[in-house]
mmCIF file of C-alpha atoms in Angstrom:
data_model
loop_
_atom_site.group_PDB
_atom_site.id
_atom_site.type_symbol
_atom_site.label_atom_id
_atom_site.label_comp_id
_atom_site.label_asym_id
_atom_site.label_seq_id
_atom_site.Cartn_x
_atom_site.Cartn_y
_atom_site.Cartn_z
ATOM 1 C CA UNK A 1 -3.111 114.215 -110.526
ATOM 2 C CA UNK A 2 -5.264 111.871 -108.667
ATOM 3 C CA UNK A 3 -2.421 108.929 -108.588
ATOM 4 C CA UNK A 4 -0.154 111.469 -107.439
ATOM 5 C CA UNK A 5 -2.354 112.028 -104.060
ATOM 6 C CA UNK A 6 -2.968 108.175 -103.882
ATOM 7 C CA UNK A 7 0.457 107.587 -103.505
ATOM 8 C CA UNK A 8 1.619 110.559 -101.964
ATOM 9 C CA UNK A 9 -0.471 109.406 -99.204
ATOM 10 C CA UNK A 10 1.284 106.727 -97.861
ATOM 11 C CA UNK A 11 4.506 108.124 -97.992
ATOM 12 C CA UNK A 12 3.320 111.187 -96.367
ATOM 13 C CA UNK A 13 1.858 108.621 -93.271
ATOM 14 C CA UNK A 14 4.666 106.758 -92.783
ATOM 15 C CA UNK A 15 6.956 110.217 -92.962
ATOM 16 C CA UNK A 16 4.284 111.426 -90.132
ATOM 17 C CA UNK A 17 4.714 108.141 -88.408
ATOM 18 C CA UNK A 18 8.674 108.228 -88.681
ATOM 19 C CA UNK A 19 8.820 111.643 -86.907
ATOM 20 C CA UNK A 20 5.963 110.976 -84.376
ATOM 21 C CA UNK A 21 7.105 107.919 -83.150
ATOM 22 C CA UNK A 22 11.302 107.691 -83.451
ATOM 23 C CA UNK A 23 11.734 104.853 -80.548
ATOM 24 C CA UNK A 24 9.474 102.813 -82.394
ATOM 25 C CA UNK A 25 11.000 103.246 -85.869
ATOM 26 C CA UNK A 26 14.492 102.789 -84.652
ATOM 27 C CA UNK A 27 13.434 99.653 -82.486
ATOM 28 C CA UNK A 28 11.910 98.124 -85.871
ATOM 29 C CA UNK A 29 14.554 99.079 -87.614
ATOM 30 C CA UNK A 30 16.890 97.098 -85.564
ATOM 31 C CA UNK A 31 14.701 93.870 -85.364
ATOM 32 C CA UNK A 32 14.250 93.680 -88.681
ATOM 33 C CA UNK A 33 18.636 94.004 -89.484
ATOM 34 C CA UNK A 34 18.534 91.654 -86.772
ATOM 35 C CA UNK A 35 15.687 89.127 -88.467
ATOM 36 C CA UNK A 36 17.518 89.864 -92.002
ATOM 37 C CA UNK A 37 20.875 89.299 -90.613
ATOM 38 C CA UNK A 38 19.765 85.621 -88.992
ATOM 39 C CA UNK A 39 18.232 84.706 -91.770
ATOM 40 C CA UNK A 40 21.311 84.832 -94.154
ATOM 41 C CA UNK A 41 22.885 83.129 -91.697
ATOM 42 C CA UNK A 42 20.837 80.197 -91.258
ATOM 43 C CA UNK A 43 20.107 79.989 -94.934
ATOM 44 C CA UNK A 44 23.997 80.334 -95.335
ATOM 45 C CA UNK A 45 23.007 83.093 -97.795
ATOM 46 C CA UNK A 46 22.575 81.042 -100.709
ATOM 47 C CA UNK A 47 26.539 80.458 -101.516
ATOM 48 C CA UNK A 48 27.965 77.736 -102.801
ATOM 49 C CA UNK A 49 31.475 79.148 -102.767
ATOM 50 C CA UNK A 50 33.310 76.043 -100.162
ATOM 51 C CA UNK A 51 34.282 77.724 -96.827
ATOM 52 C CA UNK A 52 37.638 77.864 -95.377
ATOM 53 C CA UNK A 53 38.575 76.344 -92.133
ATOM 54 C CA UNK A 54 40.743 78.442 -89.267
ATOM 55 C CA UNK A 55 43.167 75.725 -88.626
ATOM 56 C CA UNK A 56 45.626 77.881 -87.395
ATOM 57 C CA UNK A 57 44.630 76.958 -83.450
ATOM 58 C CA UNK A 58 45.306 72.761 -84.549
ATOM 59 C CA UNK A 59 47.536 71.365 -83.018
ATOM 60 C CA UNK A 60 50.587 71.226 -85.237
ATOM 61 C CA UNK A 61 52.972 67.740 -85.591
ATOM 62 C CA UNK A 62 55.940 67.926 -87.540
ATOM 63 C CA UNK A 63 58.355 65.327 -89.097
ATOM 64 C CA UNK A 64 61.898 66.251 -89.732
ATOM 65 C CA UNK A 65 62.597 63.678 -92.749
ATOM 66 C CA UNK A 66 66.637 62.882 -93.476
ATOM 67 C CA UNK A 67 68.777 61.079 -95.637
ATOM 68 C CA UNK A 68 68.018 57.677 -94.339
ATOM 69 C CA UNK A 69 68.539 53.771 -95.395
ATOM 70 C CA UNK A 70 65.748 51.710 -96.407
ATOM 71 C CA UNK A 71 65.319 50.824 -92.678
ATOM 72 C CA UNK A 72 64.924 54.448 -91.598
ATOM 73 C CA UNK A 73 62.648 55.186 -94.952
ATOM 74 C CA UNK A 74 59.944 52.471 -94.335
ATOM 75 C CA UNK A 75 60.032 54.186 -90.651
ATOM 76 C CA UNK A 76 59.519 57.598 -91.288
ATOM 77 C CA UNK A 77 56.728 56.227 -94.418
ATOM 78 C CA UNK A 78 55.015 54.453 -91.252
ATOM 79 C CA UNK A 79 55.363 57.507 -89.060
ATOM 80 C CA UNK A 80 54.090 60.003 -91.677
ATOM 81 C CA UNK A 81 50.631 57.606 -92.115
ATOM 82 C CA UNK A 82 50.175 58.177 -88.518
ATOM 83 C CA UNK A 83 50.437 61.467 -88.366
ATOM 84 C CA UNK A 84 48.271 61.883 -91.321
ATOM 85 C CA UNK A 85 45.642 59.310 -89.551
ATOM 86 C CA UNK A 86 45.936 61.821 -86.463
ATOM 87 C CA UNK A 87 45.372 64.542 -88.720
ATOM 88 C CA UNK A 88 42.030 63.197 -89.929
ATOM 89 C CA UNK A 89 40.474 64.192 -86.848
ATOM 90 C CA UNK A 90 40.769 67.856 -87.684
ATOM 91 C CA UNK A 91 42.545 68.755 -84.909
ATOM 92 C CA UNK A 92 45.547 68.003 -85.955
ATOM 93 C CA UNK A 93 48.120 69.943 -88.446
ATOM 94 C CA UNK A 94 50.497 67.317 -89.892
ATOM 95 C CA UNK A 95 53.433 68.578 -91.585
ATOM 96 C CA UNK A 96 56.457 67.232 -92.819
ATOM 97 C CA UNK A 97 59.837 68.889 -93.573
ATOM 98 C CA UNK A 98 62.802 67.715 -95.100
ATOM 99 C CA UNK A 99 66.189 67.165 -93.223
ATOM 100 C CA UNK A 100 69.072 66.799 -95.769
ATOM 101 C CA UNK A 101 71.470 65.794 -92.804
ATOM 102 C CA UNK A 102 71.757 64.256 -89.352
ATOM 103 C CA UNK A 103 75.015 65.922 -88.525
ATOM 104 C CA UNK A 104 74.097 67.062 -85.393
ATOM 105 C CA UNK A 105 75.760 70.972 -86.670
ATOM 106 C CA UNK A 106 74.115 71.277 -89.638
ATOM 107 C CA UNK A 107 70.769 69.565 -88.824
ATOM 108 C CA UNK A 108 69.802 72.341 -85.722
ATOM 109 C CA UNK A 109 68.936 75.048 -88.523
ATOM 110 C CA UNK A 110 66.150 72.453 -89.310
ATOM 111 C CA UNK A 111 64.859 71.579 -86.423
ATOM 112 C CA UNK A 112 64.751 75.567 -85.815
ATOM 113 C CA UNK A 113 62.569 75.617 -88.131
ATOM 114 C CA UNK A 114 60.894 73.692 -87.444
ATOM 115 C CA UNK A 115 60.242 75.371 -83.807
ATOM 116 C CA UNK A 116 59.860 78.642 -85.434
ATOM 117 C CA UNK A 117 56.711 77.138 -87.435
ATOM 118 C CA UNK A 118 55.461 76.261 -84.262
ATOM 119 C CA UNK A 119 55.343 72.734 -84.210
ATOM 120 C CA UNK A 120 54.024 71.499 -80.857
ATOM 121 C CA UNK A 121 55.499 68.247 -81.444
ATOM 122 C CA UNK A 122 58.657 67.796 -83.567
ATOM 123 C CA UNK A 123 59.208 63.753 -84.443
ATOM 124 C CA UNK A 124 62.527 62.332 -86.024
ATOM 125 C CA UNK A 125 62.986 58.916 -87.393
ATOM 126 C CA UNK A 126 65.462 56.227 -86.765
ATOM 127 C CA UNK A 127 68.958 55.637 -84.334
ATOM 128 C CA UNK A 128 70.784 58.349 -86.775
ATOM 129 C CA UNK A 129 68.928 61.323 -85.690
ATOM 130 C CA UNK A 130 69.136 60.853 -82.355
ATOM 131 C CA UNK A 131 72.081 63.222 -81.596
ATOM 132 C CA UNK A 132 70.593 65.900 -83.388
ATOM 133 C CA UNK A 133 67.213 65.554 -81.659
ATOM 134 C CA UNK A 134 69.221 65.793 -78.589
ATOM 135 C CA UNK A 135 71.084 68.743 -79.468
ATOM 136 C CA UNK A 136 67.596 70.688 -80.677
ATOM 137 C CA UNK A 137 66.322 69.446 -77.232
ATOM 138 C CA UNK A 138 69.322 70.992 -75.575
ATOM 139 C CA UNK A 139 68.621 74.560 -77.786
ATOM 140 C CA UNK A 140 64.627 74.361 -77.394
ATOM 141 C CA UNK A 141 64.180 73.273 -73.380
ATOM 142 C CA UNK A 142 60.419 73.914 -74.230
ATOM 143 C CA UNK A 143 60.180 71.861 -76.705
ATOM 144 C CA UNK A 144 58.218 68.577 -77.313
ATOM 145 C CA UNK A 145 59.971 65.813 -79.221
ATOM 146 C CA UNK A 146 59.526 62.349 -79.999
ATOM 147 C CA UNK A 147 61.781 59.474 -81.709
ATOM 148 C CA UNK A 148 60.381 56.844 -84.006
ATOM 149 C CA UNK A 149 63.255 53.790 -83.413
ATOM 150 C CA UNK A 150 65.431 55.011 -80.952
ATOM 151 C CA UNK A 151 65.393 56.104 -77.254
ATOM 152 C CA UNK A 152 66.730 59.196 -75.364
ATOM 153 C CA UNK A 153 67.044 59.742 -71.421
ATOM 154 C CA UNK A 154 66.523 63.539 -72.425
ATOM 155 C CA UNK A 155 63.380 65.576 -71.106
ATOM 156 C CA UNK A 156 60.763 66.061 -73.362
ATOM 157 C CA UNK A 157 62.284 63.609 -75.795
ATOM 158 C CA UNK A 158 59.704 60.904 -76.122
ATOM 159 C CA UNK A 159 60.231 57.488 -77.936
ATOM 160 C CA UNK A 160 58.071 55.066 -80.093
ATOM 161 C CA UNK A 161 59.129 51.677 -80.270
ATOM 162 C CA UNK A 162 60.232 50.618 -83.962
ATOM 163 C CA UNK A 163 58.436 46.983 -85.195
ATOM 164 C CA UNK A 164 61.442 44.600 -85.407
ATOM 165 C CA UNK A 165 60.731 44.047 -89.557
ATOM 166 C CA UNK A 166 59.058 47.462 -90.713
ATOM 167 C CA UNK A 167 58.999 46.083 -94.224
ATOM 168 C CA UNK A 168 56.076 44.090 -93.346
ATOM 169 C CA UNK A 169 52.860 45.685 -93.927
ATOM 170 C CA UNK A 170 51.470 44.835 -90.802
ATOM 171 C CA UNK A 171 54.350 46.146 -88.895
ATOM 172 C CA UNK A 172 54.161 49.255 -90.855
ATOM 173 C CA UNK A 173 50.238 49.733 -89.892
ATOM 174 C CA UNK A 174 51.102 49.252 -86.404
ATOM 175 C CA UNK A 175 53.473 51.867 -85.471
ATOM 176 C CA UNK A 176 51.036 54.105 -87.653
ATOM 177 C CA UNK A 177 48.745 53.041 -85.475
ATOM 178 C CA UNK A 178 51.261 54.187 -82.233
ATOM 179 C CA UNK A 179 51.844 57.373 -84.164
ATOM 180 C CA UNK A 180 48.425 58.229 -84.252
ATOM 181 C CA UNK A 181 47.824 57.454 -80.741
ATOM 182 C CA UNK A 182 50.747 59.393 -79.434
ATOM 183 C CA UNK A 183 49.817 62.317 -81.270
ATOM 184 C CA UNK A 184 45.977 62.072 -80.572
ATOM 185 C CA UNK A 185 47.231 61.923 -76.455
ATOM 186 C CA UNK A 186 48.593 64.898 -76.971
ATOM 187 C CA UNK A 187 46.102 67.421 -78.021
#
């Protein structure tokens, strides 16, 4: 009987307390979620489960890839490093998506596409896709483009200068290195 009143005791206090006093037990109740609730935060709660980055807000770069000679291959190699150096920053989404033509007809659908993933920046490769970057300029007036090798008196068509041997390694590195750069202004 006598460590049923011991403990009774405080229970019955702190029920006194609770009803005597409810500004003060709600106010303590709230610092100490508050306290509790900064705490797991700052201790990261112990996890070790990796988090996830929001990258949906990047901004987003996309190569349209075709059917291409060597020439046009070694470019659009040289292109995607850049855009994969620009990406490094982790600002940048860098994707790439294939382009099975350049007929200017059946190429749009791609480049579509590529809009409707909403790639800020949309850059083709090479003297052979330059009609069809035209024509998706033509269909997506708000649209940013650039071309890697070939120029364009177009708005919002961009070019980067091609090296004059890109199967040098060197050349290759630098017109990453423009890549990169271009993108990088850009965000």
């Amino acid at each position: 009987m006598r460590l049923t009143t011991i403990t009774a005791r405080p229970v019955h206090r702190l029920t006194g307390l609770v009803r005597g006093h409810p500004v003060v037990t709600a106010v303590s109740a709230a610092v100490l979620v508050v306290v509790l609730s900064l705490t797991a935060l700052l201790t990261g709660g112990g996890s070790t489960q990796p988090r996830a980055a929001n990258v949906s807000r990047n901004f987003r770069a996309c190569l349209l890839v075709s059917p291409a000679g060597a020439t046009d291959a070694r470019l659009s190699q040289a292109s995607w490093q850049g855009m994969q150096d620009a990406a490094r920053s982790g600002r940048v989404n860098a994707q790439r998506f294939p382009a099975p033509t350049i007929d200017v007809k059946a190429a749009l659908p791609y480049f579509n596409g590529a809009v409707q993933h909403h790639c800020e920046l949309i850059v083709t490769v090479g003297t052979g896709m330059k009609p069809a970057t035209e024509a998706a300029a033509r269909a997506n007036p708000h649209q940013e483009f650039v071309i890697i090798g070939a120029t364009s008196t177009r708005p919002r068509i961009s070019a980067i200068t091609a090296p004059d041997d890109p199967a040098k390694a060197q050349a290759g590195k630098k017109l990453a290195d423009k890549v990169s750069a271009f993108i990088a202004a850009r965000h």
